[in-house]
Amino acid sequence: MRQVDHFIVGGAGGTASRKHSIWNPSTGEVQAEVALGDAAVLQRAIDAAKKVQPEWAATNPQKRARVMFEFKRLVEAEKQALAELLASEHGKVVEDAHGDIQRGLEVIEYACGIPQALKGEFTPGAGPGIDVYSMRVPIGIGAGITPFNFPAMIPMWMFGMAIAAGNAFILKPSERDPSVPVRLAELMLQAGAPEGVLQVVQGDKEMVDAILDHPDIAGVSFVGSSDIAHYVYKRGIAAGKRVQAMGGAKNHGIVMPDADLDQVVNDLAGAAFGSAGERCMALPVVVPVGEDTAERLKEKLIPAIHALRVGVSTDKDAHYGPVVTPEHKARVEQWITTAEEEGGEIVIDGRGFTLQGHEKGFFIGPTLIDRVTPQMKSYQEEIFGPVLQIVRAKDFEDALRLPSEHQYGNGVAIFTRNGHAAREFASRVNVGMVGINVPIPVPVAYHSFGGWKRSGFGDTDQYGMEGLRFWTRVKKVTQRWPDGGGDGSNAFIIPTMG
Ligand code: NAD
């Protein structure tokens, strides 16, 4: 069986005593095994990172940028193969896997501009003969702990900025789809990053704890579910590190009575069901404002959802593929049952769905649940599956309150033709990323990404200038160059050639 190992200097070495199975969610078969590392594996990676990091930080930023350019070129050249590998472990369709890689590459493109971003600040004449300057220097060794749902994009969000800024980086990807992260690290080496600048350690909680406790790791970036994000945040800062920890989500789409409903339905089909709903920026809750809007929307949603095609990840015509593991399939189906028991109206039921010829795959049919209320557990928690819930709001204020008061605050969208309503909504809603007639408002690479409340612990976002701030610290220099002691003995001498 195919084995996936660590990517650390000197080779993985030894045989891992613990391993984790990697599924092919489309076939329901185990296709590979990944080693689960421990503190000793991490220590070897840290020894290598410590050795190389000063040299990498001293490499001029333009040369570091050239490595990022070359890395981008290599990833692009191999994109199809990477997308197929990613889709085979995750379950998302290959086209979606291309998007996963592309969004990561956009952060790499931003990181190619590192010389400009790192220029720093300078004040001449802050006092008599005194200049003050501030420079951004790398924090040293950074670590990233990433979720299964974007195995290319999220690692690139983190290591793109960290490495360009002059850090060494240790990535701990999800044990469910760890192959693409390893390949990315190989390509970074091929692109010219010295050995040890980007390493991958595989593992689960044991490895995460070793990372959080290690005194030589200066910063940890985490993306995953909220309880674990909170745990990582607390344990990391207790060990004296800087930590940013992005958590789960329950994004709402507010539909005002004047919205273009055909557009909304089209957007929802992709945003609620794309990637089987396994996106932190998915739109699993739709909030029509007013009963009339709710009825009109529902009437259009039902045929659109029935038209969705579920298929294996290589099916070019499929809208979405299987979910990631059998346990996750069972959990999502249980949430649908919970919603039913709580009084939700199951309009379209995706439980018990099987795909002909792929009966063992982890497929769930698209599901629509109406008459969901804020008191229901299935509304309060993240489902992370192809399930769309309708929560009816009586007016704008009622709709604004729902995402604002929800425990998660990652993304939200409003659909309207009314500029005033949109503006009011964007300024008042208590959520980190807002879309106006944009269902998945993931900010472009030169802004930054991050949710609020239980969707994000810590005080910096991913990528953009916020990402750069996280992976650097500021050194402030106050300088004065006296022109001598007044008797001419120490007068300024211009050196001459020869
Ligand atoms: P997860 O929390 O199960 O795993 C994330 C990482 O934590 C993995 O690397 C995993 O190995 C590690 N981990 C798992 N259990 C652990 C434990 N007990 N102690 C320490 N580490 C542990 O998340 P997932 O299922 O891989 O990903 C889906 C979740 O990630 C969803 O909740 C989704 O909303 C969230 N997510 C958030 C964002 C964001 O930017 N806010 C982006 C993508 C995904």
XYZ file of C-alpha atoms and ligand atoms in Angstrom:
542
model
C 0.000 0.000 0.000
C 1.194 3.529 -0.769
C 2.904 5.106 2.252
C 2.901 8.852 2.943
C 5.741 10.030 5.143
C 7.163 13.136 6.707
C 9.206 15.471 4.536
C 12.082 16.412 6.758
C 15.777 16.930 6.214
C 17.628 13.634 6.238
C 14.536 11.681 5.186
C 11.678 10.375 7.250
C 13.828 7.677 8.819
C 12.632 4.658 10.787
C 9.238 3.078 10.586
C 6.356 4.847 12.211
C 4.721 2.790 14.900
C 1.408 4.562 14.434
C -0.297 5.059 11.078
C -3.530 6.537 9.819
C -5.539 5.237 6.859
C -6.211 7.538 3.934
C -9.517 6.873 2.219
C -10.544 7.317 -1.350
C -13.966 8.779 -0.490
C -15.329 8.099 -3.977
C -14.741 4.345 -3.781
C -14.913 3.917 -0.016
C -11.580 2.113 -0.029
C -8.393 2.765 1.911
C -5.820 3.868 -0.671
C -2.762 4.745 1.452
C -1.376 5.104 4.944
C 0.274 8.092 6.564
C 2.868 7.931 9.322
C 1.866 9.582 12.596
C 4.909 11.299 14.029
C 5.888 12.265 17.542
C 8.095 14.741 19.396
C 11.268 12.992 18.194
C 10.310 13.493 14.543
C 9.482 17.121 15.258
C 12.828 17.608 16.970
C 14.675 16.466 13.853
C 12.700 18.934 11.766
C 13.426 21.711 14.244
C 17.154 20.962 14.286
C 17.231 21.341 10.497
C 15.048 24.462 10.557
C 17.264 26.134 13.164
C 20.319 25.435 11.097
C 19.012 26.919 7.870
C 16.793 29.773 9.049
C 19.481 32.443 9.723
C 20.945 31.887 6.250
C 17.481 32.075 4.673
C 16.626 35.254 6.597
C 19.903 36.783 5.428
C 19.144 35.983 1.786
C 18.068 39.227 0.203
C 14.299 39.515 -0.222
C 14.508 39.708 -3.995
C 16.210 36.314 -4.095
C 13.572 34.890 -1.757
C 10.937 36.319 -4.094
C 12.564 34.524 -7.022
C 12.135 31.231 -5.187
C 8.444 32.007 -4.764
C 8.144 32.814 -8.495
C 9.775 29.529 -9.384
C 7.616 27.613 -6.902
C 4.512 29.091 -8.524
C 5.759 28.040 -11.955
C 6.439 24.484 -10.801
C 3.050 24.119 -9.132
C 1.306 25.446 -12.226
C 3.189 23.004 -14.429
C 1.968 20.131 -12.269
C -1.483 21.450 -11.467
C -3.552 18.730 -13.112
C -1.697 15.901 -11.366
C -1.845 17.741 -8.042
C -5.579 18.365 -8.465
C -6.227 14.687 -9.207
C -4.209 13.562 -6.188
C -5.962 16.095 -3.987
C -9.419 15.079 -5.240
C -8.691 11.382 -4.731
C -7.956 11.897 -1.019
C -10.428 14.668 -0.247
C -13.364 13.678 -2.459
C -13.969 17.104 -3.997
C -14.320 17.108 -7.773
C -11.148 17.744 -9.765
C -12.316 21.150 -10.983
C -12.816 22.212 -7.374
C -9.371 20.861 -6.511
C -7.961 23.169 -9.198
C -9.628 26.061 -7.344
C -8.055 24.871 -4.075
C -4.595 25.067 -5.658
C -5.294 28.302 -7.528
C -6.399 30.212 -4.421
C -3.228 29.106 -2.670
C -1.129 30.215 -5.628
C -2.662 33.670 -5.436
C -1.095 34.036 -1.987
C 2.213 32.825 -3.428
C 1.871 35.569 -6.079
C 1.367 38.102 -3.307
C 4.411 36.697 -1.520
C 6.454 37.341 -4.692
C 6.113 41.033 -3.782
C 7.881 40.516 -0.464
C 10.668 43.072 -1.116
C 8.063 45.814 -1.350
C 6.060 44.553 1.638
C 9.140 44.371 3.871
C 10.530 47.838 3.125
C 9.879 49.129 6.619
C 9.568 52.676 7.919
C 12.108 55.470 8.304
C 11.983 58.841 10.008
C 14.975 61.083 9.299
C 15.632 63.776 11.908
C 13.410 62.409 14.652
C 15.686 64.449 16.957
C 18.884 66.453 16.397
C 20.977 64.148 14.220
C 18.732 61.251 15.102
C 16.971 58.899 12.700
C 14.489 56.195 13.661
C 13.712 53.182 11.558
C 11.578 50.111 11.980
C 12.152 46.882 10.161
C 10.125 43.735 9.910
C 12.226 40.684 10.706
C 11.143 37.040 10.605
C 10.024 35.432 13.853
C 12.302 32.406 13.260
C 10.553 29.055 13.032
C 6.837 29.048 12.285
C 4.446 26.102 12.237
C 1.140 25.546 10.477
C -1.550 23.030 11.449
C -4.113 22.651 8.691
C -7.556 21.077 8.129
C -8.575 18.485 5.571
C -10.855 20.671 3.520
C -8.269 22.781 1.644
C -5.092 20.686 1.629
C -3.329 22.954 -0.891
C -4.758 26.436 -0.339
C -4.469 26.717 3.444
C -0.871 25.438 3.676
C 0.047 27.953 0.936
C -1.744 30.774 2.816
C 0.592 30.082 5.696
C 3.941 29.023 4.306
C 3.782 31.443 1.375
C 3.891 34.450 3.653
C 6.072 32.865 6.354
C 8.815 31.647 4.036
C 8.919 34.762 1.860
C 9.369 36.778 5.068
C 12.492 34.759 5.931
C 11.194 32.131 8.342
C 11.671 28.381 8.294
C 8.313 26.630 8.297
C 7.080 23.291 9.621
C 3.710 22.153 8.289
C 1.480 19.591 10.009
C -1.245 18.868 7.456
C -4.464 16.966 8.052
C -3.863 13.245 8.362
C -6.871 12.674 6.081
C -5.310 14.108 2.903
C -1.583 14.642 3.513
C -0.104 13.826 0.067
C -0.426 17.170 -1.709
C 1.283 19.092 1.141
C 4.281 16.758 0.831
C 4.460 17.349 -2.905
C 4.287 21.116 -2.358
C 7.274 20.873 -0.012
C 9.218 18.884 -2.609
C 8.458 21.568 -5.182
C 9.579 24.336 -2.824
C 12.925 22.593 -2.485
C 13.125 22.198 -6.254
C 12.299 25.893 -6.616
C 15.465 26.788 -4.731
C 14.455 27.090 -1.071
C 17.333 25.610 0.928
C 16.751 22.247 2.591
C 14.904 22.696 5.850
C 13.094 25.913 4.918
C 9.844 24.000 4.354
C 9.332 20.661 6.081
C 6.256 18.537 6.643
C 5.646 16.499 9.762
C 2.705 14.132 9.735
C 0.596 13.346 12.734
C -2.405 13.880 14.907
C -2.938 15.342 18.394
C 0.409 14.005 19.623
C 2.285 15.968 16.960
C 0.104 19.057 17.450
C 0.868 19.066 21.176
C 4.586 18.645 20.496
C 4.454 21.680 18.180
C 2.526 23.779 20.698
C 4.928 22.989 23.527
C 8.208 23.306 21.632
C 10.186 26.352 22.800
C 11.910 26.837 19.425
C 8.686 27.421 17.502
C 7.868 31.114 17.679
C 4.474 31.186 15.987
C 1.680 28.750 15.186
C -1.050 29.237 12.638
C -3.989 26.853 12.920
C -7.092 26.308 10.818
C -9.694 23.704 11.789
C -12.751 23.231 13.972
C -13.485 25.706 16.770
C -13.004 23.576 19.872
C -9.589 22.486 18.651
C -8.747 26.023 17.477
C -9.499 27.303 20.969
C -7.427 24.554 22.554
C -4.505 25.255 20.205
C -4.750 28.969 20.926
C -4.720 28.544 24.718
C -1.940 25.948 24.803
C 0.206 27.852 22.308
C 0.022 31.197 24.061
C 0.623 29.510 27.423
C 3.924 28.344 25.913
C 4.749 31.938 25.010
C 4.101 31.767 21.261
C 2.057 33.952 19.024
C -0.937 31.982 17.773
C -3.654 32.604 15.232
C -6.359 29.915 15.197
C -9.213 29.943 12.707
C -12.263 27.858 13.610
C -15.582 26.619 12.263
C -18.368 28.546 10.628
C -22.081 28.811 9.957
C -22.428 31.431 7.263
C -25.787 33.032 6.527
C -27.115 34.377 3.238
C -29.725 37.095 3.798
C -32.204 37.368 0.926
C -34.037 40.699 0.809
C -37.452 40.879 -0.924
C -35.938 42.829 -3.838
C -33.135 40.323 -4.547
C -32.738 38.692 -7.954
C -33.937 35.241 -6.887
C -32.674 33.422 -9.972
C -29.211 34.713 -9.206
C -29.583 33.814 -5.525
C -30.627 30.244 -6.333
C -27.754 29.855 -8.736
C -25.328 31.203 -6.140
C -26.743 28.995 -3.390
C -26.423 25.851 -5.485
C -22.680 26.400 -5.595
C -22.162 27.986 -2.184
C -24.248 25.547 -0.129
C -23.500 22.298 -1.965
C -20.159 22.812 -3.743
C -17.407 20.642 -2.285
C -20.225 18.772 -0.477
C -20.581 21.764 1.847
C -17.140 21.105 3.327
C -15.981 24.715 3.110
C -15.625 27.144 5.977
C -17.021 29.783 3.606
C -19.961 27.631 2.454
C -23.407 29.173 2.794
C -25.438 26.561 4.723
C -28.107 28.941 6.066
C -30.364 31.046 3.886
C -32.479 33.747 5.511
C -35.314 35.018 3.324
C -36.815 38.236 4.650
C -40.609 38.043 4.757
C -42.928 35.072 4.142
C -43.482 35.988 0.516
C -39.714 35.988 -0.198
C -39.422 32.645 1.604
C -42.122 31.008 -0.506
C -40.823 32.381 -3.795
C -37.272 31.337 -2.934
C -38.278 27.831 -1.864
C -40.227 27.289 -5.057
C -37.140 28.084 -7.119
C -34.695 26.240 -4.852
C -36.420 22.855 -4.991
C -35.936 22.152 -8.732
C -32.439 23.639 -8.664
C -31.415 21.277 -5.857
C -32.999 18.281 -7.575
C -30.909 19.132 -10.641
C -27.617 18.861 -8.755
C -25.474 15.959 -9.851
C -23.528 14.051 -7.221
C -20.587 12.062 -8.587
C -17.146 10.645 -8.020
C -14.372 13.210 -7.844
C -13.283 12.489 -11.428
C -16.792 13.011 -12.849
C -16.492 16.170 -14.949
C -20.237 16.796 -14.857
C -20.678 16.366 -11.101
C -21.487 19.425 -8.992
C -19.966 17.811 -5.947
C -18.433 14.566 -4.717
C -18.439 12.483 -1.543
C -17.659 13.738 1.944
C -14.272 12.936 3.402
C -14.764 9.871 5.640
C -17.482 7.375 6.617
C -17.556 8.934 10.097
C -18.219 12.345 8.616
C -21.013 10.968 6.418
C -22.640 9.435 9.508
C -22.275 12.724 11.418
C -23.869 14.826 8.687
C -26.770 12.373 8.329
C -27.233 12.471 12.092
C -27.504 16.274 11.937
C -30.307 15.937 9.370
C -32.106 13.561 11.747
C -31.553 15.978 14.637
C -33.008 18.826 12.576
C -36.050 16.673 11.822
C -36.512 15.768 15.486
C -36.224 19.437 16.433
C -39.134 20.285 14.161
C -37.356 21.231 10.932
C -39.218 20.427 7.719
C -37.101 18.090 5.560
C -37.992 19.320 2.088
C -35.316 17.324 0.259
C -33.691 14.441 2.111
C -30.140 13.389 1.197
C -29.853 10.630 3.786
C -29.306 7.090 2.552
C -28.106 8.293 -0.853
C -26.032 5.824 -2.851
C -24.303 6.355 -6.169
C -24.817 3.545 -8.621
C -21.558 1.698 -9.220
C -19.976 3.384 -6.178
C -22.150 2.084 -3.397
C -19.332 2.162 -0.848
C -18.474 5.840 -1.496
C -19.262 8.434 1.179
C -21.974 10.267 -0.736
C -24.777 12.347 0.730
C -27.601 13.693 -1.389
C -28.316 17.434 -1.342
C -30.630 18.277 1.532
C -32.984 21.205 2.085
C -34.503 21.879 5.505
C -37.121 24.595 6.013
C -38.595 26.171 9.152
C -35.343 26.004 11.057
C -35.234 28.276 14.114
C -32.375 29.821 16.137
C -33.268 27.596 19.099
C -32.408 24.417 17.198
C -29.092 22.692 17.869
C -28.772 21.875 14.146
C -28.810 25.642 13.468
C -26.389 26.553 16.212
C -23.716 24.034 15.219
C -21.708 23.572 12.046
C -22.900 20.606 9.934
C -20.199 20.769 7.219
C -22.148 18.786 4.650
C -24.425 19.324 1.611
C -27.265 20.628 3.744
C -29.054 23.971 3.312
C -31.246 25.283 6.119
C -33.894 27.959 5.668
C -34.430 30.293 8.625
C -37.270 32.705 7.924
C -36.842 36.299 9.158
C -39.712 38.731 9.514
C -37.774 41.866 8.625
C -34.293 43.314 8.025
C -33.500 43.781 11.734
C -34.503 40.201 12.457
C -32.246 38.988 9.622
C -29.333 41.145 10.774
C -29.604 39.730 14.294
C -29.249 36.086 13.230
C -25.627 36.067 11.973
C -24.671 38.807 14.444
C -25.755 36.731 17.432
C -24.571 33.369 16.136
C -21.553 31.843 17.916
C -19.640 31.753 14.616
C -18.712 34.854 12.658
C -16.750 33.758 9.629
C -18.650 34.924 6.528
C -22.074 36.313 5.672
C -23.786 37.524 2.507
C -26.690 39.784 1.693
C -28.574 39.638 -1.593
C -30.386 42.845 -2.491
C -30.719 45.578 -5.112
C -30.955 48.219 -2.383
C -27.620 49.951 -1.773
C -28.712 51.440 1.509
C -29.775 48.080 2.945
C -26.500 46.520 1.815
C -24.412 49.314 3.288
C -26.306 49.249 6.562
C -25.912 45.479 6.745
C -22.172 45.516 5.996
C -21.473 48.134 8.629
C -23.597 46.624 11.403
C -23.266 42.855 11.055
C -21.011 41.203 13.652
C -19.138 38.917 11.241
C -15.594 39.085 9.836
C -16.149 38.719 6.065
C -19.157 40.178 4.273
C -20.446 39.590 0.740
C -22.849 41.929 -1.021
C -24.459 39.876 -3.783
C -21.342 37.689 -3.469
C -22.111 34.313 -1.873
C -18.566 33.286 -0.882
C -16.763 36.494 0.069
C -13.239 35.125 0.393
C -11.021 38.217 0.195
C -8.358 38.323 -2.522
C -4.762 37.559 -1.569
C -3.744 41.202 -1.041
C -6.467 41.750 1.559
C -6.680 39.174 4.344
C -8.854 36.323 5.549
C -10.289 35.830 9.000
C -13.526 35.361 10.893
C -14.719 36.678 14.234
C -16.126 35.195 17.444
C -15.644 31.405 17.584
C -14.447 31.419 13.966
C -11.121 32.985 14.875
C -8.950 33.124 17.995
C -6.007 35.487 18.106
C -5.684 38.918 16.610
C -4.319 38.578 13.091
C -5.802 37.274 9.865
C -4.320 34.936 7.291
C -2.330 36.272 4.312
C -2.083 39.822 2.948
C -0.410 42.383 5.221
C -2.078 40.783 8.242
C -0.348 37.497 7.433
C 2.951 39.288 7.035
C 2.500 40.939 10.438
C 1.921 37.548 12.002
C 5.085 36.021 10.564
C 7.323 38.991 11.354
C 8.154 41.158 14.333
C 9.253 44.748 14.283
C 12.730 45.849 15.278
C 12.988 49.572 16.020
C 16.345 51.298 15.650
C 17.150 54.799 16.900
C 20.484 55.982 15.472
C 22.750 58.938 15.960
C 26.093 59.431 14.238
C 28.107 62.115 16.038
C 30.472 64.049 13.813
C 33.329 63.888 16.311
C 34.230 65.293 19.707
C 34.482 68.972 18.650
C 38.319 69.104 18.660
C 38.479 67.502 15.235
C 40.204 64.382 16.584
C 37.303 62.174 15.590
C 36.225 64.106 12.533
C 34.279 62.431 9.778
C 36.712 61.051 7.219
C 35.583 60.137 3.761
C 37.320 56.909 2.797
C 39.354 57.123 -0.389
C 39.933 54.433 -2.962
C 43.214 52.558 -3.308
P -10.077 19.497 12.711
O -10.213 20.510 13.774
O -10.575 18.113 12.967
O -8.515 19.294 12.323
C -7.689 20.388 12.052
C -6.259 20.027 12.453
O -6.214 19.774 13.861
C -5.731 18.772 11.771
O -4.407 19.002 11.356
C -5.805 17.715 12.852
O -4.800 16.747 12.739
C -5.650 18.499 14.127
N -6.374 17.909 15.252
C -7.486 17.132 15.194
N -7.875 16.777 16.434
C -6.995 17.343 17.299
C -6.895 17.363 18.721
N -7.768 16.734 19.495
N -5.884 18.068 19.263
C -4.992 18.724 18.493
N -5.059 18.738 17.148
C -6.050 18.066 16.552
O -10.709 20.114 11.403
P -11.026 19.399 10.019
O -12.169 18.469 10.197
O -9.781 18.895 9.419
O -11.488 20.658 9.141
C -12.788 21.140 9.107
C -12.981 22.277 10.071
O -12.084 23.346 9.752
C -14.368 22.892 9.973
O -14.809 23.208 11.267
C -14.151 24.143 9.146
O -15.123 25.144 9.323
C -12.823 24.574 9.643
N -12.170 25.472 8.707
C -12.052 26.775 9.063
C -11.472 27.672 8.195
C -11.316 29.111 8.573
O -10.511 29.793 7.960
N -12.045 29.610 9.554
C -10.991 27.229 6.957
C -11.123 25.879 6.631
C -11.706 25.008 7.527
